[in-house]
mmCIF file of N, CA, C and O in Angstrom:
data_model
loop_
_atom_site.group_PDB
_atom_site.id
_atom_site.type_symbol
_atom_site.label_atom_id
_atom_site.label_comp_id
_atom_site.label_asym_id
_atom_site.label_seq_id
_atom_site.Cartn_x
_atom_site.Cartn_y
_atom_site.Cartn_z
ATOM 1 N N MET A 1 106.367 17.363 113.872
ATOM 2 C CA MET A 1 104.707 17.077 113.842
ATOM 3 C C MET A 1 105.991 16.121 113.360
ATOM 4 O O MET A 1 106.433 15.226 112.651
ATOM 5 N N LYS A 2 105.171 14.481 113.918
ATOM 6 C CA LYS A 2 104.846 12.961 113.304
ATOM 7 C C LYS A 2 104.676 12.255 112.153
ATOM 8 O O LYS A 2 103.352 12.181 112.218
ATOM 9 N N THR A 3 105.191 12.594 111.113
ATOM 10 C CA THR A 3 104.754 11.063 109.826
ATOM 11 C C THR A 3 104.506 10.050 109.576
ATOM 12 O O THR A 3 105.515 9.101 110.281
ATOM 13 N N LYS A 4 103.562 9.306 108.741
ATOM 14 C CA LYS A 4 103.405 8.086 108.492
ATOM 15 C C LYS A 4 103.651 8.101 107.440
ATOM 16 O O LYS A 4 102.863 9.031 106.288
ATOM 17 N N LYS A 5 104.436 6.664 107.090
ATOM 18 C CA LYS A 5 103.961 7.306 105.112
ATOM 19 C C LYS A 5 104.197 5.490 104.696
ATOM 20 O O LYS A 5 103.945 4.804 105.257
ATOM 21 N N LYS A 6 103.327 5.773 103.849
ATOM 22 C CA LYS A 6 103.154 4.731 103.255
ATOM 23 C C LYS A 6 103.088 4.541 102.297
ATOM 24 O O LYS A 6 102.524 5.791 101.032
ATOM 25 N N ASN A 7 102.775 3.342 101.026
ATOM 26 C CA ASN A 7 102.982 3.236 99.348
ATOM 27 C C ASN A 7 101.593 2.365 99.017
ATOM 28 O O ASN A 7 101.326 2.182 99.501
ATOM 29 N N HIS A 8 99.910 3.246 98.404
ATOM 30 C CA HIS A 8 100.034 2.900 97.156
ATOM 31 C C HIS A 8 99.962 2.584 95.957
ATOM 32 O O HIS A 8 100.050 3.740 95.445
ATOM 33 N N LYS A 9 100.247 1.105 95.599
ATOM 34 C CA LYS A 9 100.362 0.868 93.661
ATOM 35 C C LYS A 9 101.735 1.824 93.517
ATOM 36 O O LYS A 9 100.849 2.780 92.016
ATOM 37 N N GLY A 10 102.257 2.660 93.570
ATOM 38 C CA GLY A 10 102.830 3.516 93.625
ATOM 39 C C GLY A 10 102.730 4.640 93.231
ATOM 40 O O GLY A 10 104.037 5.436 93.306
ATOM 41 N N ILE A 11 102.109 5.630 94.955
ATOM 42 C CA ILE A 11 101.620 6.016 95.683
ATOM 43 C C ILE A 11 101.888 6.870 95.915
ATOM 44 O O ILE A 11 101.848 5.787 97.298
ATOM 45 N N THR A 12 102.483 7.670 96.573
ATOM 46 C CA THR A 12 103.361 7.354 98.508
ATOM 47 C C THR A 12 102.725 9.134 98.763
ATOM 48 O O THR A 12 102.132 9.871 98.475
ATOM 49 N N LEU A 13 102.512 8.268 100.346
ATOM 50 C CA LEU A 13 101.286 9.017 100.774
ATOM 51 C C LEU A 13 102.504 9.631 102.484
ATOM 52 O O LEU A 13 102.431 8.398 102.591
ATOM 53 N N GLU A 14 102.385 10.964 102.919
ATOM 54 C CA GLU A 14 103.053 10.962 103.040
ATOM 55 C C GLU A 14 101.835 11.651 104.166
ATOM 56 O O GLU A 14 101.232 13.294 104.162
ATOM 57 N N TYR A 15 101.649 11.723 105.525
ATOM 58 C CA TYR A 15 101.133 12.586 106.246
ATOM 59 C C TYR A 15 101.077 12.869 108.218
ATOM 60 O O TYR A 15 102.045 11.791 108.721
ATOM 61 N N GLY A 16 100.590 13.471 108.384
ATOM 62 C CA GLY A 16 100.661 14.008 110.075
ATOM 63 C C GLY A 16 99.433 14.739 110.337
ATOM 64 O O GLY A 16 98.943 15.503 110.050
ATOM 65 N N VAL A 17 99.324 14.778 112.148
ATOM 66 C CA VAL A 17 98.902 15.840 112.402
ATOM 67 C C VAL A 17 99.420 17.111 112.891
ATOM 68 O O VAL A 17 100.398 16.711 112.692
ATOM 69 N N ILE A 18 98.914 18.146 111.781
ATOM 70 C CA ILE A 18 99.717 19.372 112.009
ATOM 71 C C ILE A 18 99.506 20.088 113.712
ATOM 72 O O ILE A 18 98.196 20.156 114.555
ATOM 73 N N ASP A 19 100.002 20.941 114.076
ATOM 74 C CA ASP A 19 100.730 20.943 116.163
ATOM 75 C C ASP A 19 99.510 22.061 116.271
ATOM 76 O O ASP A 19 99.918 22.223 117.526
ATOM 77 N N ASN A 20 100.267 23.195 115.226
ATOM 78 C CA ASN A 20 99.969 23.875 115.915
ATOM 79 C C ASN A 20 98.445 25.076 115.896
ATOM 80 O O ASN A 20 98.064 26.096 116.091
ATOM 81 N N VAL A 21 97.790 24.479 115.462
ATOM 82 C CA VAL A 21 96.212 25.066 115.878
ATOM 83 C C VAL A 21 94.761 23.942 117.218
ATOM 84 O O VAL A 21 95.351 22.671 116.766
ATOM 85 N N GLU A 22 94.707 25.328 117.115
ATOM 86 C CA GLU A 22 93.917 24.693 118.593
ATOM 87 C C GLU A 22 92.131 24.425 119.018
ATOM 88 O O GLU A 22 92.388 22.900 119.311
ATOM 89 N N GLU A 23 91.654 24.846 117.587
ATOM 90 C CA GLU A 23 90.257 25.021 117.324
ATOM 91 C C GLU A 23 90.341 23.963 116.295
ATOM 92 O O GLU A 23 88.904 22.967 116.924
ATOM 93 N N TYR A 24 90.800 23.298 116.097
ATOM 94 C CA TYR A 24 90.247 22.166 115.082
ATOM 95 C C TYR A 24 91.725 21.270 114.711
ATOM 96 O O TYR A 24 93.207 21.050 115.348
ATOM 97 N N VAL A 25 91.777 19.633 115.060
ATOM 98 C CA VAL A 25 92.382 18.821 114.631
ATOM 99 C C VAL A 25 93.301 18.436 113.278
ATOM 100 O O VAL A 25 92.056 18.247 112.165
ATOM 101 N N ASP A 26 93.415 19.451 112.049
ATOM 102 C CA ASP A 26 94.393 18.797 110.691
ATOM 103 C C ASP A 26 95.268 17.630 110.894
ATOM 104 O O ASP A 26 96.253 17.586 111.672
ATOM 105 N N VAL A 27 94.886 16.845 110.081
ATOM 106 C CA VAL A 27 96.355 15.886 109.422
ATOM 107 C C VAL A 27 96.358 16.983 107.465
ATOM 108 O O VAL A 27 95.339 16.576 106.577
ATOM 109 N N ASP A 28 97.279 17.256 107.469
ATOM 110 C CA ASP A 28 97.611 17.032 106.338
ATOM 111 C C ASP A 28 98.455 15.686 105.505
ATOM 112 O O ASP A 28 99.353 15.616 106.707
ATOM 113 N N ILE A 29 97.749 15.510 104.078
ATOM 114 C CA ILE A 29 99.029 14.513 103.784
ATOM 115 C C ILE A 29 99.251 15.291 102.797
ATOM 116 O O ILE A 29 98.690 15.637 102.063
ATOM 117 N N TRP A 30 100.883 14.272 102.151
ATOM 118 C CA TRP A 30 101.761 15.230 101.230
ATOM 119 C C TRP A 30 101.517 13.896 99.544
ATOM 120 O O TRP A 30 101.687 12.667 101.003
ATOM 121 N N VAL A 31 100.920 13.466 99.045
ATOM 122 C CA VAL A 31 100.799 12.459 98.352
ATOM 123 C C VAL A 31 101.348 11.999 96.809
ATOM 124 O O VAL A 31 101.334 13.437 95.542
ATOM 125 N N ASP A 32 102.509 11.857 96.740
ATOM 126 C CA ASP A 32 103.580 12.630 95.712
ATOM 127 C C ASP A 32 103.673 10.787 94.555
ATOM 128 O O ASP A 32 103.301 9.775 94.769
ATOM 129 N N LEU A 33 102.935 10.750 93.088
ATOM 130 C CA LEU A 33 102.954 10.433 91.969
ATOM 131 C C LEU A 33 104.081 10.078 91.421
ATOM 132 O O LEU A 33 104.525 10.632 91.526
ATOM 133 N N PRO A 34 104.522 8.891 90.937
ATOM 134 C CA PRO A 34 105.562 8.749 90.114
ATOM 135 C C PRO A 34 105.386 10.045 88.831
ATOM 136 O O PRO A 34 107.021 9.049 88.472
ATOM 137 N N THR A 35 104.108 10.444 88.101
ATOM 138 C CA THR A 35 104.496 11.147 87.586
ATOM 139 C C THR A 35 105.676 12.670 88.175
ATOM 140 O O THR A 35 106.380 13.284 86.989
ATOM 141 N N GLY A 36 106.483 12.612 89.293
ATOM 142 C CA GLY A 36 105.943 14.021 89.570
ATOM 143 C C GLY A 36 105.102 15.010 89.915
ATOM 144 O O GLY A 36 105.366 15.635 90.758
ATOM 145 N N GLU A 37 104.005 14.497 89.776
ATOM 146 C CA GLU A 37 102.779 15.500 90.541
ATOM 147 C C GLU A 37 103.130 14.811 91.516
ATOM 148 O O GLU A 37 103.438 14.688 91.882
ATOM 149 N N GLN A 38 102.743 16.190 92.272
ATOM 150 C CA GLN A 38 101.642 16.656 94.224
ATOM 151 C C GLN A 38 100.925 16.714 94.725
ATOM 152 O O GLN A 38 100.535 17.393 93.410
ATOM 153 N N TYR A 39 100.083 16.251 95.248
ATOM 154 C CA TYR A 39 99.114 16.406 96.350
ATOM 155 C C TYR A 39 99.363 16.604 97.062
ATOM 156 O O TYR A 39 99.708 15.710 97.993
ATOM 157 N N LEU A 40 98.559 18.033 97.554
ATOM 158 C CA LEU A 40 98.456 18.669 99.234
ATOM 159 C C LEU A 40 97.132 18.584 99.469
ATOM 160 O O LEU A 40 96.230 19.122 99.129
ATOM 161 N N VAL A 41 96.663 18.050 100.853
ATOM 162 C CA VAL A 41 95.017 16.995 101.276
ATOM 163 C C VAL A 41 95.131 17.732 102.642
ATOM 164 O O VAL A 41 96.339 17.380 103.335
ATOM 165 N N ARG A 42 94.168 18.279 103.049
ATOM 166 C CA ARG A 42 94.093 18.014 104.059
ATOM 167 C C ARG A 42 92.885 18.050 104.859
ATOM 168 O O ARG A 42 91.654 17.889 103.985
ATOM 169 N N VAL A 43 92.653 17.457 106.071
ATOM 170 C CA VAL A 43 91.414 16.767 106.349
ATOM 171 C C VAL A 43 91.618 17.317 107.755
ATOM 172 O O VAL A 43 92.431 16.678 108.255
ATOM 173 N N TYR A 44 89.895 17.467 108.526
ATOM 174 C CA TYR A 44 89.987 18.462 109.403
ATOM 175 C C TYR A 44 88.700 17.565 109.879
ATOM 176 O O TYR A 44 87.946 17.980 109.328
ATOM 177 N N LYS A 45 88.920 18.277 111.393
ATOM 178 C CA LYS A 45 87.833 18.557 112.297
ATOM 179 C C LYS A 45 87.703 19.664 113.719
ATOM 180 O O LYS A 45 88.731 19.781 114.569
ATOM 181 N N GLU A 46 87.140 20.479 113.583
ATOM 182 C CA GLU A 46 86.855 21.169 114.509
ATOM 183 C C GLU A 46 86.511 19.861 115.825
ATOM 184 O O GLU A 46 85.661 19.907 116.219
ATOM 185 N N VAL A 47 87.489 20.921 117.305
ATOM 186 C CA VAL A 47 87.169 19.588 118.457
ATOM 187 C C VAL A 47 85.972 20.449 119.011
ATOM 188 O O VAL A 47 85.638 21.480 118.720
ATOM 189 N N GLY A 48 85.423 18.897 119.944
ATOM 190 C CA GLY A 48 84.963 18.702 119.995
ATOM 191 C C GLY A 48 83.119 18.343 119.944
ATOM 192 O O GLY A 48 82.370 18.849 119.746
ATOM 193 N N LYS A 49 83.506 19.048 117.978
ATOM 194 C CA LYS A 49 82.108 19.038 116.975
ATOM 195 C C LYS A 49 81.880 17.580 116.515
ATOM 196 O O LYS A 49 83.404 16.581 116.767
ATOM 197 N N HIS A 50 80.951 16.982 115.985
ATOM 198 C CA HIS A 50 81.202 15.810 115.243
ATOM 199 C C HIS A 50 80.725 15.985 113.731
ATOM 200 O O HIS A 50 80.892 16.828 113.579
ATOM 201 N N GLY A 51 82.152 15.258 113.352
ATOM 202 C CA GLY A 51 82.855 15.143 112.102
ATOM 203 C C GLY A 51 83.521 15.322 111.710
ATOM 204 O O GLY A 51 84.265 16.120 111.770
ATOM 205 N N ILE A 52 84.441 14.748 110.674
ATOM 206 C CA ILE A 52 85.776 15.038 110.253
ATOM 207 C C ILE A 52 85.253 15.346 108.782
ATOM 208 O O ILE A 52 84.436 15.610 108.439
ATOM 209 N N ILE A 53 85.817 17.283 108.903
ATOM 210 C CA ILE A 53 85.808 17.104 107.331
ATOM 211 C C ILE A 53 87.101 17.174 105.786
ATOM 212 O O ILE A 53 88.039 17.350 106.593
ATOM 213 N N GLY A 54 85.878 17.277 104.873
ATOM 214 C CA GLY A 54 87.409 16.783 103.552
ATOM 215 C C GLY A 54 87.428 15.226 102.809
ATOM 216 O O GLY A 54 86.667 15.541 103.178
ATOM 217 N N PRO A 55 88.013 14.465 102.763
ATOM 218 C CA PRO A 55 89.693 16.101 102.158
ATOM 219 C C PRO A 55 88.977 17.226 100.954
ATOM 220 O O PRO A 55 88.593 17.374 100.286
ATOM 221 N N SER A 56 90.466 17.893 101.471
ATOM 222 C CA SER A 56 90.542 19.147 100.262
ATOM 223 C C SER A 56 90.972 18.682 99.088
ATOM 224 O O SER A 56 92.428 18.550 100.601
ATOM 225 N N TYR A 57 92.110 18.945 98.087
ATOM 226 C CA TYR A 57 92.446 18.908 97.316
ATOM 227 C C TYR A 57 94.018 20.235 96.601
ATOM 228 O O TYR A 57 92.948 21.400 95.933
ATOM 229 N N ARG A 58 94.195 20.469 97.040
ATOM 230 C CA ARG A 58 95.805 20.773 95.960
ATOM 231 C C ARG A 58 96.614 20.216 95.631
ATOM 232 O O ARG A 58 96.865 19.278 96.141
ATOM 233 N N TYR A 59 97.361 21.301 94.671
ATOM 234 C CA TYR A 59 97.968 20.647 93.632
ATOM 235 C C TYR A 59 99.334 20.728 92.925
ATOM 236 O O TYR A 59 99.939 21.857 92.854
ATOM 237 N N ALA A 60 100.685 20.646 92.734
ATOM 238 C CA ALA A 60 101.858 21.012 91.691
ATOM 239 C C ALA A 60 102.106 19.892 91.349
ATOM 240 O O ALA A 60 101.859 18.738 90.938
ATOM 241 N N GLU A 61 102.093 20.723 89.920
ATOM 242 C CA GLU A 61 102.629 19.873 88.487
ATOM 243 C C GLU A 61 103.843 19.337 89.235
ATOM 244 O O GLU A 61 104.882 17.981 88.418
ATOM 245 N N SER A 62 104.443 19.785 90.037
ATOM 246 C CA SER A 62 106.034 19.598 90.650
ATOM 247 C C SER A 62 106.573 19.312 92.000
ATOM 248 O O SER A 62 106.076 20.075 92.196
ATOM 249 N N PRO A 63 107.395 18.692 92.645
ATOM 250 C CA PRO A 63 107.984 19.740 93.674
ATOM 251 C C PRO A 63 108.723 21.043 94.162
ATOM 252 O O PRO A 63 108.652 21.745 94.345
ATOM 253 N N ASN A 64 108.664 21.457 92.654
ATOM 254 C CA ASN A 64 109.048 22.326 92.340
ATOM 255 C C ASN A 64 108.271 24.032 92.032
ATOM 256 O O ASN A 64 108.748 24.723 91.741
ATOM 257 N N HIS A 65 106.858 23.028 92.511
ATOM 258 C CA HIS A 65 106.129 24.602 91.608
ATOM 259 C C HIS A 65 104.846 24.407 93.643
ATOM 260 O O HIS A 65 104.969 23.519 94.165
ATOM 261 N N ASP A 66 104.643 25.340 92.884
ATOM 262 C CA ASP A 66 103.813 25.593 94.274
ATOM 263 C C ASP A 66 102.447 25.295 94.699
ATOM 264 O O ASP A 66 101.926 24.664 92.995
ATOM 265 N N PHE A 67 102.111 24.611 95.684
ATOM 266 C CA PHE A 67 100.275 24.146 95.547
ATOM 267 C C PHE A 67 99.917 24.937 95.218
ATOM 268 O O PHE A 67 99.371 26.434 95.504
ATOM 269 N N GLY A 68 98.209 25.087 94.780
ATOM 270 C CA GLY A 68 97.587 26.056 93.928
ATOM 271 C C GLY A 68 96.068 26.261 95.393
ATOM 272 O O GLY A 68 96.588 25.258 96.233
ATOM 273 N N HIS A 69 96.439 27.399 95.083
ATOM 274 C CA HIS A 69 95.675 28.220 96.393
ATOM 275 C C HIS A 69 93.734 27.716 95.860
ATOM 276 O O HIS A 69 92.824 27.103 97.353
ATOM 277 N N GLU A 70 93.224 26.810 94.746
ATOM 278 C CA GLU A 70 92.122 26.023 94.398
ATOM 279 C C GLU A 70 91.326 24.726 94.570
ATOM 280 O O GLU A 70 92.486 24.736 94.537
ATOM 281 N N ASP A 71 90.262 24.193 94.977
ATOM 282 C CA ASP A 71 90.520 22.895 94.648
ATOM 283 C C ASP A 71 90.720 22.637 93.369
ATOM 284 O O ASP A 71 90.549 22.899 92.462
ATOM 285 N N ALA A 72 91.584 21.037 93.845
ATOM 286 C CA ALA A 72 91.272 20.532 92.616
ATOM 287 C C ALA A 72 90.772 19.203 92.147
ATOM 288 O O ALA A 72 91.236 18.647 93.541
ATOM 289 N N THR A 73 91.103 18.419 91.242
ATOM 290 C CA THR A 73 89.932 17.273 91.663
ATOM 291 C C THR A 73 91.479 16.083 91.151
ATOM 292 O O THR A 73 92.128 15.994 89.564
ATOM 293 N N PRO A 74 91.276 15.227 92.128
ATOM 294 C CA PRO A 74 92.860 14.401 91.025
ATOM 295 C C PRO A 74 92.745 13.260 90.708
ATOM 296 O O PRO A 74 90.566 13.013 90.388
ATOM 297 N N PRO A 75 92.755 12.306 90.092
ATOM 298 C CA PRO A 75 92.651 11.328 89.565
ATOM 299 C C PRO A 75 92.161 10.324 90.413
ATOM 300 O O PRO A 75 92.459 9.858 91.513
ATOM 301 N N LEU A 76 91.857 9.707 90.053
ATOM 302 C CA LEU A 76 91.027 8.889 90.007
ATOM 303 C C LEU A 76 92.314 7.288 91.568
ATOM 304 O O LEU A 76 91.934 7.354 92.576
ATOM 305 N N GLU A 77 93.820 7.441 90.796
ATOM 306 C CA GLU A 77 93.786 6.559 92.172
ATOM 307 C C GLU A 77 94.696 7.725 93.087
ATOM 308 O O GLU A 77 94.851 6.575 94.344
ATOM 309 N N VAL A 78 95.291 9.043 93.192
ATOM 310 C CA VAL A 78 95.173 9.728 93.996
ATOM 311 C C VAL A 78 93.684 9.023 94.554
ATOM 312 O O VAL A 78 94.453 8.941 96.735
ATOM 313 N N HIS A 79 92.351 8.812 94.618
ATOM 314 C CA HIS A 79 91.172 8.469 95.554
ATOM 315 C C HIS A 79 91.596 8.059 96.168
ATOM 316 O O HIS A 79 91.525 7.313 97.635
ATOM 317 N N GLN A 80 91.447 6.397 95.191
ATOM 318 C CA GLN A 80 92.281 5.162 96.504
ATOM 319 C C GLN A 80 93.148 5.178 97.225
ATOM 320 O O GLN A 80 93.577 4.670 98.512
ATOM 321 N N ALA A 81 93.780 5.916 96.654
ATOM 322 C CA ALA A 81 94.861 5.177 97.841
ATOM 323 C C ALA A 81 95.528 6.232 99.442
ATOM 324 O O ALA A 81 95.071 5.928 100.149
ATOM 325 N N MET A 82 93.911 8.288 98.912
ATOM 326 C CA MET A 82 93.525 7.918 99.955
ATOM 327 C C MET A 82 92.302 7.307 100.792
ATOM 328 O O MET A 82 92.822 7.409 101.774
ATOM 329 N N ASP A 83 91.911 6.461 100.185
ATOM 330 C CA ASP A 83 91.069 5.460 100.804
ATOM 331 C C ASP A 83 91.910 4.453 101.766
ATOM 332 O O ASP A 83 91.776 3.896 102.643
ATOM 333 N N SER A 84 92.881 4.011 100.904
ATOM 334 C CA SER A 84 93.626 3.164 102.583
ATOM 335 C C SER A 84 93.848 3.412 103.663
ATOM 336 O O SER A 84 95.193 2.869 104.402
ATOM 337 N N ILE A 85 94.133 5.014 103.704
ATOM 338 C CA ILE A 85 94.815 5.868 104.960
ATOM 339 C C ILE A 85 93.644 6.057 105.893
ATOM 340 O O ILE A 85 93.959 6.758 106.571
ATOM 341 N N MET A 86 92.398 6.525 105.190
ATOM 342 C CA MET A 86 91.751 7.788 105.967
ATOM 343 C C MET A 86 90.959 6.828 107.129
ATOM 344 O O MET A 86 91.098 7.750 108.195
ATOM 345 N N GLY A 87 90.971 5.365 106.798
ATOM 346 C CA GLY A 87 91.175 4.296 108.520
ATOM 347 C C GLY A 87 92.344 5.074 109.689
ATOM 348 O O GLY A 87 91.976 5.859 110.510
ATOM 349 N N ASP A 88 92.766 5.242 109.359
ATOM 350 C CA ASP A 88 94.302 5.735 109.941
ATOM 351 C C ASP A 88 94.476 6.751 110.222
ATOM 352 O O ASP A 88 94.496 7.463 110.924
ATOM 353 N N ILE A 89 94.406 7.746 109.204
ATOM 354 C CA ILE A 89 93.428 9.142 109.314
ATOM 355 C C ILE A 89 92.529 9.083 110.402
ATOM 356 O O ILE A 89 92.774 10.818 111.446
ATOM 357 N N ALA A 90 91.425 8.447 110.907
ATOM 358 C CA ALA A 90 90.350 9.496 111.208
ATOM 359 C C ALA A 90 91.073 8.982 113.163
ATOM 360 O O ALA A 90 90.117 9.545 113.364
ATOM 361 N N SER A 91 91.249 7.865 113.291
ATOM 362 C CA SER A 91 91.955 7.684 114.508
ATOM 363 C C SER A 91 92.551 9.139 114.523
ATOM 364 O O SER A 91 92.673 8.528 116.172
ATOM 365 N N MET A 92 93.741 8.867 113.826
ATOM 366 C CA MET A 92 94.824 9.663 113.762
ATOM 367 C C MET A 92 94.244 11.188 115.108
ATOM 368 O O MET A 92 93.790 11.727 115.529
ATOM 369 N N ILE A 93 93.020 11.538 113.986
ATOM 370 C CA ILE A 93 92.414 13.083 114.613
ATOM 371 C C ILE A 93 91.416 12.672 115.725
ATOM 372 O O ILE A 93 91.305 13.745 116.977
ATOM 373 N N TYR A 94 90.625 11.556 116.103
ATOM 374 C CA TYR A 94 90.256 10.855 117.215
ATOM 375 C C TYR A 94 90.629 11.085 118.249
ATOM 376 O O TYR A 94 90.768 12.295 119.360
ATOM 377 N N ASP A 95 92.384 10.415 118.324
ATOM 378 C CA ASP A 95 93.310 10.636 120.101
ATOM 379 C C ASP A 95 93.276 11.543 119.903
ATOM 380 O O ASP A 95 93.897 12.379 121.249
ATOM 381 N N GLU A 96 93.900 12.580 119.148
ATOM 382 C CA GLU A 96 94.600 13.939 119.088
ATOM 383 C C GLU A 96 93.925 14.523 119.491
ATOM 384 O O GLU A 96 93.835 15.071 120.400
ATOM 385 N N GLU A 97 91.733 14.566 119.133
ATOM 386 C CA GLU A 97 91.247 15.624 119.835
ATOM 387 C C GLU A 97 90.832 14.822 121.246
ATOM 388 O O GLU A 97 91.153 15.563 122.003
ATOM 389 N N GLY A 98 91.014 13.833 121.803
ATOM 390 C CA GLY A 98 91.188 12.812 123.493
ATOM 391 C C GLY A 98 92.427 14.107 123.815
ATOM 392 O O GLY A 98 91.770 15.103 124.845
ATOM 393 N N THR A 99 93.286 13.869 123.401
ATOM 394 C CA THR A 99 94.487 14.288 124.074
ATOM 395 C C THR A 99 93.929 16.182 124.373
ATOM 396 O O THR A 99 94.184 16.521 125.557
ATOM 397 N N ARG A 100 93.560 16.871 123.448
ATOM 398 C CA ARG A 100 93.358 18.553 123.438
ATOM 399 C C ARG A 100 92.080 18.488 124.525
ATOM 400 O O ARG A 100 92.208 19.748 124.834
ATOM 401 N N GLU A 101 91.030 17.821 124.710
ATOM 402 C CA GLU A 101 90.140 17.617 124.944
ATOM 403 C C GLU A 101 90.209 17.505 126.243
ATOM 404 O O GLU A 101 90.213 18.278 127.903
ATOM 405 N N GLU A 102 91.778 16.331 127.290
ATOM 406 C CA GLU A 102 91.680 16.412 128.334
ATOM 407 C C GLU A 102 92.923 17.438 128.649
ATOM 408 O O GLU A 102 92.885 17.921 129.866
ATOM 409 N N GLY A 103 93.790 18.205 127.556
ATOM 410 C CA GLY A 103 94.191 19.269 128.136
ATOM 411 C C GLY A 103 93.288 20.757 128.889
ATOM 412 O O GLY A 103 93.375 21.544 129.466
ATOM 413 N N ILE A 104 91.739 20.773 128.069
ATOM 414 C CA ILE A 104 91.285 22.032 128.131
ATOM 415 C C ILE A 104 90.750 21.893 129.993
ATOM 416 O O ILE A 104 90.647 22.673 130.340
ATOM 417 N N GLN A 105 90.284 20.322 130.049
ATOM 418 C CA GLN A 105 89.899 20.249 130.991
ATOM 419 C C GLN A 105 90.761 20.658 132.260
ATOM 420 O O GLN A 105 90.036 20.903 133.108
ATOM 421 N N GLU A 106 92.221 20.191 131.734
ATOM 422 C CA GLU A 106 92.374 20.197 133.101
ATOM 423 C C GLU A 106 92.885 21.810 133.679
ATOM 424 O O GLU A 106 93.545 22.396 134.572
ATOM 425 N N ALA A 107 93.281 22.338 132.403
ATOM 426 C CA ALA A 107 93.696 23.982 132.286
ATOM 427 C C ALA A 107 92.404 24.566 133.031
ATOM 428 O O ALA A 107 92.480 25.885 134.025
ATOM 429 N N TRP A 108 91.009 23.997 132.946
ATOM 430 C CA TRP A 108 89.731 24.911 133.022
ATOM 431 C C TRP A 108 90.057 24.087 134.747
ATOM 432 O O TRP A 108 89.268 24.815 135.929
ATOM 433 N N ALA A 109 90.443 23.924 135.363
ATOM 434 C CA ALA A 109 90.849 22.640 136.547
ATOM 435 C C ALA A 109 90.785 23.676 137.197
ATOM 436 O O ALA A 109 91.506 24.532 137.747
#
């Protein structure tokens, strides 16, 4: 997976399209706070359908802890950091969706 990295007010965001899902275009975002806390965020879109879904948040106290399975409520700073990259994430999703739809059409030709 090719990733991009951005820093927003001390919060590091690393994100990329997940390659192994056919029906959905998933983007995972790893959010590292200066405190050592982390969030794993997922935004996705069903191929051929309208609208991007997400984000959903999972929380880890530190890099040595597993991400929880339930939706976490991140602090305002994480929402602001996510807002700073959502345009790029939407572009990544729509570009990847176009590539996957072209591949499907070629497979049926």
